[in-house]
Tab-separated table of C-alpha atoms and ligand atoms in Angstrom:
chain	number	residue	atom	x	y	z
A	1352	MET	CA	144.690	207.685	-14.716
A	1353	LYS	CA	141.726	209.140	-12.804
A	1354	ASN	CA	138.577	209.913	-14.782
A	1355	ILE	CA	137.174	213.345	-13.847
A	1356	LEU	CA	133.736	214.443	-15.033
A	1357	VAL	CA	133.446	218.201	-15.592
A	1358	THR	CA	129.901	219.368	-16.129
A	1359	GLY	CA	129.673	222.703	-17.929
A	1360	GLY	CA	133.245	222.015	-19.070
A	1361	LEU	CA	132.948	224.137	-22.183
A	1362	GLY	CA	132.011	227.231	-20.223
A	1363	PHE	CA	134.281	230.063	-19.045
A	1364	ILE	CA	135.526	228.635	-15.750
A	1365	GLY	CA	134.905	225.024	-16.825
A	1366	SER	CA	137.142	225.177	-19.878
A	1367	HIS	CA	139.986	226.766	-17.957
A	1368	THR	CA	139.648	224.063	-15.286
A	1369	VAL	CA	139.667	221.309	-17.934
A	1370	VAL	CA	143.027	222.626	-19.189
A	1371	GLU	CA	144.499	222.584	-15.705
A	1372	LEU	CA	143.085	219.080	-15.060
A	1373	GLN	CA	144.714	217.768	-18.242
A	1374	ASN	CA	147.939	219.526	-17.375
A	1375	ALA	CA	147.809	217.752	-13.956
A	1376	GLY	CA	147.447	214.337	-15.662
A	1377	PHE	CA	143.765	213.634	-15.216
A	1378	HIS	CA	141.550	212.117	-17.944
A	1379	VAL	CA	138.678	214.586	-18.458
A	1380	ILE	CA	135.126	213.840	-19.571
A	1381	ILE	CA	132.976	216.887	-20.289
A	1382	ILE	CA	129.166	217.042	-20.148
A	1383	ASP	CA	127.749	220.281	-21.590
A	1384	ASN	CA	124.369	221.044	-23.243
A	1385	LEU	CA	125.848	224.023	-25.134
A	1386	SER	CA	123.075	226.325	-23.796
A	1387	ASN	CA	125.703	228.918	-22.766
A	1388	SER	CA	128.875	227.686	-24.487
A	1389	LYS	CA	130.273	226.819	-27.914
A	1390	ILE	CA	131.488	223.444	-29.226
A	1391	GLU	CA	134.593	225.166	-30.692
A	1392	VAL	CA	135.946	225.441	-27.148
A	1393	LEU	CA	136.542	221.615	-27.274
A	1394	ASN	CA	139.078	222.078	-30.095
A	1395	ASN	CA	140.580	225.123	-28.433
A	1396	ILE	CA	141.244	223.083	-25.325
A	1397	GLU	CA	142.960	220.425	-27.468
A	1398	GLU	CA	145.065	223.093	-29.139
A	1399	ILE	CA	146.332	224.161	-25.725
A	1400	THR	CA	146.930	220.730	-24.155
A	1401	SER	CA	147.206	218.457	-27.243
A	1402	LYS	CA	144.590	216.237	-25.519
A	1403	LYS	CA	140.952	216.247	-26.587
A	1404	PRO	CA	138.589	215.675	-23.656
A	1405	GLN	CA	135.765	213.216	-24.152
A	1406	PHE	CA	132.579	215.173	-24.733
A	1407	PHE	CA	128.873	214.315	-24.161
A	1408	ASN	CA	126.126	216.719	-25.191
A	1409	ILE	CA	123.742	215.879	-22.350
A	1410	ASP	CA	121.120	218.069	-20.651
A	1411	LEU	CA	121.471	217.310	-16.930
A	1412	ARG	CA	117.765	218.070	-16.425
A	1413	ASN	CA	117.130	214.714	-18.200
A	1414	LYS	CA	117.277	212.221	-15.393
A	1415	GLU	CA	117.399	209.148	-17.696
A	1416	ASP	CA	120.268	210.546	-19.730
A	1417	VAL	CA	122.225	211.304	-16.525
A	1418	LYS	CA	121.554	207.771	-15.239
A	1419	HIS	CA	122.646	206.247	-18.575
A	1420	PHE	CA	125.877	208.294	-18.564
A	1421	PHE	CA	126.897	207.027	-15.138
A	1422	ASN	CA	125.939	203.469	-16.007
A	1423	THR	CA	128.274	203.547	-19.008
A	1424	ASN	CA	131.207	205.617	-17.729
A	1425	SER	CA	133.581	205.004	-14.815
A	1426	ILE	CA	134.030	208.293	-12.903
A	1427	ASP	CA	136.472	208.953	-10.014
A	1428	GLY	CA	135.560	212.550	-9.333
A	1429	ILE	CA	133.115	215.259	-10.423
A	1430	ILE	CA	133.480	219.002	-10.804
A	1431	HIS	CA	130.014	220.466	-11.286
A	1432	PHE	CA	129.893	223.841	-13.088
A	1433	ALA	CA	126.800	223.383	-15.211
A	1434	ALA	CA	124.123	225.868	-14.050
A	1435	SER	CA	122.312	228.978	-15.208
A	1436	LYS	CA	124.161	231.943	-13.659
A	1437	ALA	CA	122.690	235.320	-14.731
A	1438	VAL	CA	121.549	237.045	-11.552
A	1439	GLY	CA	119.153	239.461	-13.249
A	1440	GLU	CA	117.651	236.772	-15.539
A	1441	SER	CA	116.998	234.546	-12.540
A	1442	VAL	CA	114.715	237.184	-11.031
A	1443	ASN	CA	112.513	236.980	-14.141
A	1444	LYS	CA	112.739	233.207	-14.621
A	1445	PRO	CA	112.932	231.641	-11.149
A	1446	LEU	CA	111.394	228.276	-12.053
A	1447	GLU	CA	113.836	227.770	-14.956
A	1448	TYR	CA	116.693	228.454	-12.516
A	1449	TYR	CA	115.387	226.086	-9.819
A	1450	GLU	CA	114.694	223.368	-12.362
A	1451	ASN	CA	118.092	223.657	-14.046
A	1452	ASN	CA	120.324	224.303	-11.071
A	1453	ILE	CA	118.654	222.141	-8.455
A	1454	ASN	CA	117.225	219.162	-10.440
A	1455	SER	CA	120.557	218.673	-12.264
A	1456	LEU	CA	122.441	218.684	-8.993
A	1457	VAL	CA	120.042	216.167	-7.393
A	1458	TYR	CA	120.320	213.768	-10.377
A	1459	ILE	CA	124.112	213.857	-10.244
A	1460	LEU	CA	124.165	213.282	-6.491
A	1461	GLN	CA	121.783	210.334	-6.917
A	1462	GLU	CA	124.207	208.719	-9.375
A	1463	MET	CA	127.146	209.473	-7.120
A	1464	LYS	CA	125.339	207.542	-4.353
A	1465	THR	CA	124.468	204.631	-6.716
A	1466	HIS	CA	128.013	204.334	-7.993
A	1467	THR	CA	129.680	205.310	-4.678
A	1468	ILE	CA	131.585	208.164	-6.263
A	1469	SER	CA	132.841	210.174	-3.336
A	1470	ASN	CA	134.717	213.160	-4.748
A	1471	PHE	CA	132.511	216.123	-5.648
A	1472	ILE	CA	133.414	219.766	-6.169
A	1473	PHE	CA	130.593	222.302	-6.387
A	1474	SER	CA	130.820	225.623	-8.152
A	1475	SER	CA	129.426	228.112	-5.638
A	1476	SER	CA	129.649	231.860	-5.290
A	1477	CYS	CA	130.357	234.655	-2.810
A	1478	THR	CA	126.790	235.648	-3.602
A	1479	VAL	CA	125.730	233.348	-0.742
A	1480	TYR	CA	127.070	235.973	1.711
A	1481	GLY	CA	125.016	238.825	0.342
A	1482	GLN	CA	126.351	242.042	1.845
A	1483	ALA	CA	128.629	240.670	4.545
A	1484	ASP	CA	128.670	242.510	7.888
A	1485	GLU	CA	132.448	242.285	8.076
A	1486	LEU	CA	135.215	242.495	5.449
A	1487	PRO	CA	137.182	240.620	4.299
A	1488	ILE	CA	134.598	237.825	4.094
A	1489	THR	CA	135.519	234.578	5.843
A	1490	GLU	CA	133.791	231.209	5.428
A	1491	ASN	CA	132.213	231.805	8.863
A	1492	SER	CA	130.477	234.934	7.613
A	1493	PRO	CA	126.749	234.297	7.913
A	1494	ILE	CA	124.826	233.147	4.840
A	1495	LYS	CA	122.330	235.920	4.141
A	1496	PRO	CA	118.918	235.515	2.538
A	1497	ALA	CA	119.609	235.285	-1.164
A	1498	GLU	CA	119.038	238.486	-3.187
A	1499	SER	CA	118.161	236.446	-6.311
A	1500	PRO	CA	116.880	232.980	-7.284
A	1501	TYR	CA	120.369	232.374	-8.806
A	1502	GLY	CA	122.004	233.068	-5.445
A	1503	ASN	CA	119.334	230.936	-3.729
A	1504	THR	CA	120.192	227.948	-5.924
A	1505	LYS	CA	123.757	228.135	-4.737
A	1506	GLN	CA	122.650	228.244	-1.090
A	1507	ILE	CA	120.186	225.415	-1.502
A	1508	GLY	CA	122.748	223.484	-3.544
A	1509	GLU	CA	125.273	223.613	-0.690
A	1510	GLU	CA	122.595	222.433	1.773
A	1511	ILE	CA	121.561	219.500	-0.467
A	1512	ILE	CA	125.250	218.486	-0.828
A	1513	ARG	CA	125.894	218.794	2.920
A	1514	ASP	CA	122.870	216.607	3.765
A	1515	THR	CA	123.747	214.006	1.093
A	1516	CYS	CA	127.396	213.738	2.177
A	1517	LYS	CA	126.301	213.185	5.767
A	1518	ALA	CA	123.661	210.584	4.921
A	1519	ASP	CA	125.669	208.656	2.335
A	1520	ASN	CA	129.217	209.224	3.570
A	1521	LEU	CA	130.299	211.068	0.409
A	1522	SER	CA	132.958	213.791	0.350
A	1523	ALA	CA	132.470	217.186	-1.242
A	1524	ILE	CA	134.038	220.623	-1.416
A	1525	SER	CA	132.168	223.782	-2.336
A	1526	LEU	CA	134.293	226.598	-3.820
A	1527	ARG	CA	132.774	229.997	-3.338
A	1528	TYR	CA	134.094	232.106	-6.199
A	1529	PHE	CA	134.513	235.819	-6.001
A	1530	ASN	CA	134.764	237.540	-9.427
A	1531	PRO	CA	136.544	235.506	-12.059
A	1532	ILE	CA	138.034	237.513	-14.924
A	1533	GLY	CA	140.663	237.224	-17.702
A	1534	ALA	CA	141.643	234.513	-20.147
A	1535	HIS	CA	144.228	231.762	-20.643
A	1536	GLU	CA	147.650	233.051	-21.764
A	1537	SER	CA	147.296	231.194	-25.049
A	1538	ILE	CA	144.256	233.493	-25.782
A	1539	LYS	CA	142.554	230.351	-27.135
A	1540	ILE	CA	139.886	230.271	-24.418
A	1541	GLY	CA	138.173	233.034	-22.466
A	1542	GLU	CA	134.804	234.516	-21.517
A	1543	LEU	CA	132.095	234.260	-24.242
A	1544	PRO	CA	129.112	236.180	-22.926
A	1545	ILE	CA	126.064	235.615	-25.125
A	1546	GLY	CA	124.231	238.867	-25.902
A	1547	VAL	CA	124.815	241.975	-23.809
A	1548	PRO	CA	127.458	241.187	-21.113
A	1549	GLN	CA	126.080	241.270	-17.568
A	1550	ASN	CA	129.512	241.313	-15.951
A	1551	LEU	CA	131.843	244.270	-15.704
A	1552	ILE	CA	134.996	243.070	-17.435
A	1553	PRO	CA	133.461	241.775	-20.656
A	1554	TYR	CA	131.408	244.959	-20.844
A	1555	ILE	CA	134.621	246.978	-20.424
A	1556	THR	CA	136.459	245.062	-23.165
A	1557	GLN	CA	133.510	245.257	-25.562
A	1558	THR	CA	133.276	248.996	-24.961
A	1559	ALA	CA	137.043	249.376	-25.484
A	1560	LEU	CA	136.704	247.544	-28.773
A	1561	GLY	CA	133.740	249.694	-29.875
A	1562	ILE	CA	131.202	246.849	-29.767
A	1563	ARG	CA	129.397	248.752	-26.960
A	1564	GLU	CA	128.978	252.519	-27.063
A	1565	GLN	CA	129.563	253.328	-23.441
A	1566	LEU	CA	130.008	251.559	-20.136
A	1567	SER	CA	127.501	252.432	-17.419
A	1568	VAL	CA	129.014	252.503	-13.924
A	1569	PHE	CA	126.207	251.327	-11.698
A	1570	GLY	CA	126.261	253.925	-8.956
A	1571	ASP	CA	128.903	256.122	-7.370
A	1572	ASP	CA	127.052	256.747	-4.141
A	1573	TYR	CA	128.180	253.638	-2.253
A	1574	ASP	CA	129.948	253.946	1.086
A	1575	THR	CA	133.377	253.327	-0.486
A	1576	PRO	CA	136.420	255.612	-0.984
A	1577	ASP	CA	135.443	256.637	-4.527
A	1578	GLY	CA	131.684	255.823	-4.217
A	1579	THR	CA	131.759	252.850	-6.589
A	1580	ALA	CA	131.268	249.219	-5.554
A	1581	ILE	CA	134.184	247.011	-4.556
A	1582	ARG	CA	134.777	243.405	-5.654
A	1583	ASP	CA	137.554	240.775	-5.490
A	1584	TYR	CA	138.654	240.134	-9.105
A	1585	ILE	CA	140.533	236.841	-9.503
A	1586	HIS	CA	142.252	235.563	-12.642
A	1587	VAL	CA	140.268	232.638	-14.032
A	1588	VAL	CA	143.443	230.501	-14.369
A	1589	ASP	CA	144.128	230.923	-10.616
A	1590	LEU	CA	140.503	229.973	-9.956
A	1591	ALA	CA	140.897	226.898	-12.177
A	1592	LYS	CA	143.973	225.788	-10.224
A	1593	ALA	CA	142.021	226.031	-6.956
A	1594	HIS	CA	139.808	223.176	-8.342
A	1595	ILE	CA	142.915	220.974	-8.824
A	1596	ALA	CA	143.969	221.654	-5.226
A	1597	ALA	CA	140.494	220.793	-3.981
A	1598	LEU	CA	140.366	217.604	-6.094
A	1599	GLU	CA	143.751	216.415	-4.839
A	1600	ARG	CA	142.517	216.946	-1.244
A	1601	LEU	CA	139.502	214.732	-1.861
A	1602	LEU	CA	141.362	212.035	-3.841
A	1603	ASN	CA	144.078	211.833	-1.204
A	1604	LYS	CA	141.370	211.737	1.546
A	1605	LYS	CA	142.937	214.770	3.233
A	1606	ASN	CA	139.548	216.395	3.828
A	1607	LYS	CA	138.669	216.645	7.505
A	1608	GLU	CA	134.897	216.836	7.048
A	1609	ASN	CA	132.506	215.205	4.591
A	1610	PHE	CA	131.551	218.680	3.329
A	1611	GLU	CA	134.009	221.563	3.284
A	1612	PHE	CA	133.763	224.996	1.707
A	1613	PHE	CA	136.375	227.588	0.734
A	1614	ASN	CA	136.396	231.169	-0.518
A	1615	VAL	CA	138.371	231.581	-3.709
A	1616	GLY	CA	139.599	235.111	-4.315
A	1617	THR	CA	142.679	237.262	-4.097
A	1618	GLY	CA	141.905	238.807	-0.739
A	1619	LYS	CA	142.057	242.260	-2.287
A	1620	GLY	CA	139.165	244.531	-3.328
A	1621	ASN	CA	139.025	247.031	-6.192
A	1622	SER	CA	136.298	249.529	-7.016
A	1623	VAL	CA	134.696	249.856	-10.435
A	1624	LEU	CA	136.527	253.182	-11.067
A	1625	GLU	CA	139.826	251.629	-9.984
A	1626	ILE	CA	139.257	248.789	-12.453
A	1627	ILE	CA	138.524	251.246	-15.260
A	1628	GLN	CA	141.671	253.244	-14.407
A	1629	LYS	CA	143.823	250.072	-14.222
A	1630	PHE	CA	142.348	248.798	-17.544
A	1631	GLU	CA	143.123	252.132	-19.282
A	1632	THR	CA	146.661	252.151	-17.955
A	1633	ALA	CA	147.354	248.481	-18.748
A	1634	THR	CA	145.956	248.656	-22.274
A	1635	ASN	CA	146.515	252.341	-23.156
A	1636	VAL	CA	142.901	252.440	-24.276
A	1637	LYS	CA	140.637	255.287	-23.102
A	1638	LEU	CA	137.281	253.979	-21.865
A	1639	ASN	CA	134.018	255.756	-22.563
A	1640	TYR	CA	131.847	255.509	-19.455
A	1641	LYS	CA	129.196	257.365	-17.463
A	1642	ILE	CA	127.854	257.069	-13.952
A	1643	THR	CA	124.298	255.782	-13.750
A	1644	ASN	CA	121.981	254.537	-11.004
A	1645	ARG	CA	122.813	251.503	-8.873
A	1646	ARG	CA	121.905	248.048	-10.181
A	1647	ALA	CA	119.280	246.249	-8.076
A	1648	GLY	CA	120.806	243.461	-5.970
A	1649	ASP	CA	124.354	244.750	-6.034
A	1650	VAL	CA	126.249	244.819	-2.747
A	1651	THR	CA	128.567	247.658	-1.696
A	1652	ALA	CA	131.679	245.631	-1.193
A	1653	ALA	CA	132.791	241.964	-1.284
A	1654	PHE	CA	136.350	240.664	-1.058
A	1655	ALA	CA	137.645	237.388	0.412
A	1656	ASP	CA	139.573	236.374	3.456
A	1657	VAL	CA	141.661	233.624	1.777
A	1658	SER	CA	143.477	232.310	4.797
A	1659	LYS	CA	141.461	229.090	5.004
A	1660	ILE	CA	142.120	227.949	1.378
A	1661	GLN	CA	145.782	228.941	1.724
A	1662	LYS	CA	146.177	226.880	4.885
A	1663	GLU	CA	144.058	223.837	4.026
A	1664	LEU	CA	144.591	223.542	0.267
A	1665	ASN	CA	147.971	225.279	0.061
A	1666	TRP	CA	146.555	227.429	-2.749
A	1667	LYS	CA	146.853	231.143	-3.368
A	1668	ASN	CA	146.368	233.319	-6.401
A	1669	GLU	CA	149.588	233.867	-8.439
A	1670	LYS	CA	148.514	236.177	-11.294
A	1671	THR	CA	148.103	239.922	-10.919
A	1672	LEU	CA	145.024	242.012	-11.636
A	1673	ASN	CA	147.021	243.634	-14.425
A	1674	GLU	CA	147.680	240.257	-16.078
A	1675	ALA	CA	143.988	239.446	-15.818
A	1676	LEU	CA	142.851	242.721	-17.381
A	1677	ILE	CA	145.439	242.490	-20.198
A	1678	SER	CA	144.485	238.872	-20.939
A	1679	ALA	CA	140.783	239.884	-21.029
A	1680	TRP	CA	141.630	242.633	-23.556
A	1681	GLU	CA	143.830	240.351	-25.729
A	1682	TRP	CA	141.058	237.740	-25.675
A	1683	GLN	CA	138.401	240.299	-26.655
A	1684	LYS	CA	140.486	241.426	-29.633
A	1685	SER	CA	140.939	237.768	-30.723
A	1686	VAL	CA	137.238	236.825	-30.616
A	1687	LYS	CA	135.720	236.914	-34.098
B	1862	WQD	C1	130.903	243.756	-10.741
B	1862	WQD	C2	130.778	245.219	-10.379
B	1862	WQD	C3	128.568	246.099	-10.657
B	1862	WQD	C4	128.535	245.722	-15.048
B	1862	WQD	C5	128.242	238.399	-10.366
B	1862	WQD	C6	127.436	237.355	-9.693
B	1862	WQD	C7	128.370	236.400	-8.983
B	1862	WQD	C8	129.397	235.881	-9.964
B	1862	WQD	C9	130.163	237.037	-10.536
B	1862	WQD	C10	128.592	233.829	-10.905
B	1862	WQD	C11	129.461	245.523	-9.618
B	1862	WQD	C12	129.572	246.782	-11.642
B	1862	WQD	C13	128.902	245.656	-13.708
B	1862	WQD	C14	128.381	246.988	-15.675
B	1862	WQD	C15	128.948	248.098	-13.601
B	1862	WQD	N1	128.751	235.140	-10.986
B	1862	WQD	N2	129.123	246.827	-13.022
B	1862	WQD	N3	128.543	248.127	-14.931
B	1862	WQD	O1	127.622	241.290	-9.715
B	1862	WQD	O2	129.853	241.252	-8.432
B	1862	WQD	O3	128.916	239.144	-9.378
B	1862	WQD	O4	129.213	237.876	-11.239
B	1862	WQD	O5	128.952	233.107	-10.053
B	1862	WQD	O6	127.607	235.336	-8.458
B	1862	WQD	O7	126.607	237.950	-8.745
B	1862	WQD	O8	129.823	240.857	-10.939
B	1862	WQD	O9	130.788	241.788	-12.985
B	1862	WQD	O10	128.233	241.843	-12.717
B	1862	WQD	O11	129.661	243.378	-11.383
B	1862	WQD	O12	129.195	249.138	-12.976
B	1862	WQD	O13	127.991	247.103	-16.901
B	1862	WQD	O14	130.715	246.008	-11.551
B	1862	WQD	O15	127.639	247.040	-10.170
B	1862	WQD	O16	129.727	246.515	-8.701
B	1862	WQD	P1	128.988	240.728	-9.547
B	1862	WQD	P2	129.590	241.924	-12.129
């Protein structure tokens, strides 16, 4: 049984990926420092799969702790989610973002080299494209200057991985996520934003539940059919399954380059107002919202060309936007 290390494995995307890894027969070891996740998620994962992942509460900024972990655990592959990811926060705390997101990555790559672990999957983001010149966005779309330190850490991270794979003959895949939403069908794991949600869907579900007074729609003066910004919203379980497909490619040595990258989305875009309308229809809940000014750093539209991941990894999304929105609502109602 292959041992797969999942850093940030108690987080939103990480926990859903751990479930799919266990379902696919892998032995999962989680490293998480609980800075943006809850230890209860470990039991929730076990409730879903009847298998409790091994868990280590390690801060990946601690080089000695990272070294000790790899000296005492045999790892066949790594999926690296652990990172700070709030775009707005990163503008105010750049050095915290560079220390956490870059140092941690370097320490893990150093151990991969020491222990010749050659299967690495990096959690990246469509943010690296900024406002793409052409839509849908392909992997050949130019990488634009990052609009935030968070986005810059993803760009720099990919460059560090590319250089390392070339120099040390390692193999890695970077998955560039579009907008992950929803929750596992068991409603035992889902998104747990700490404080005021930054992302649209948790803000919608908290408003629908009355936790938030009103949703602000950040701008309706974009160059889109209804004036609100367009994004590619992908069910988090579909996104999790893309990691299994990427891991199988690496483990079976099917990758054609040392470093490959893939967009992970549905290939379809929806505006904020469309999302609100679909949420209201799917849940029969009227949403209280108002139009406000644009949010700094937001792009007009971003949705993926998914032909490369479909062809190379034989993966495509299976769940509908409706399923994602309903699961997000069911999850919100279940969270205490
Ligand atoms: C979606 C749309 C907002 C909140 C970010 C990161 C990206 C990835 C996903 C990590 C935008 C609008 C939002 C609100 C709103 N994260 N909105 N009112 O900004 O596309 O992507 O999260 O990998 O890297 O950049 O997602 O959910 O914040 O916003 O109108 O209260 O909803 O303007 O158009 P975003 P989001």
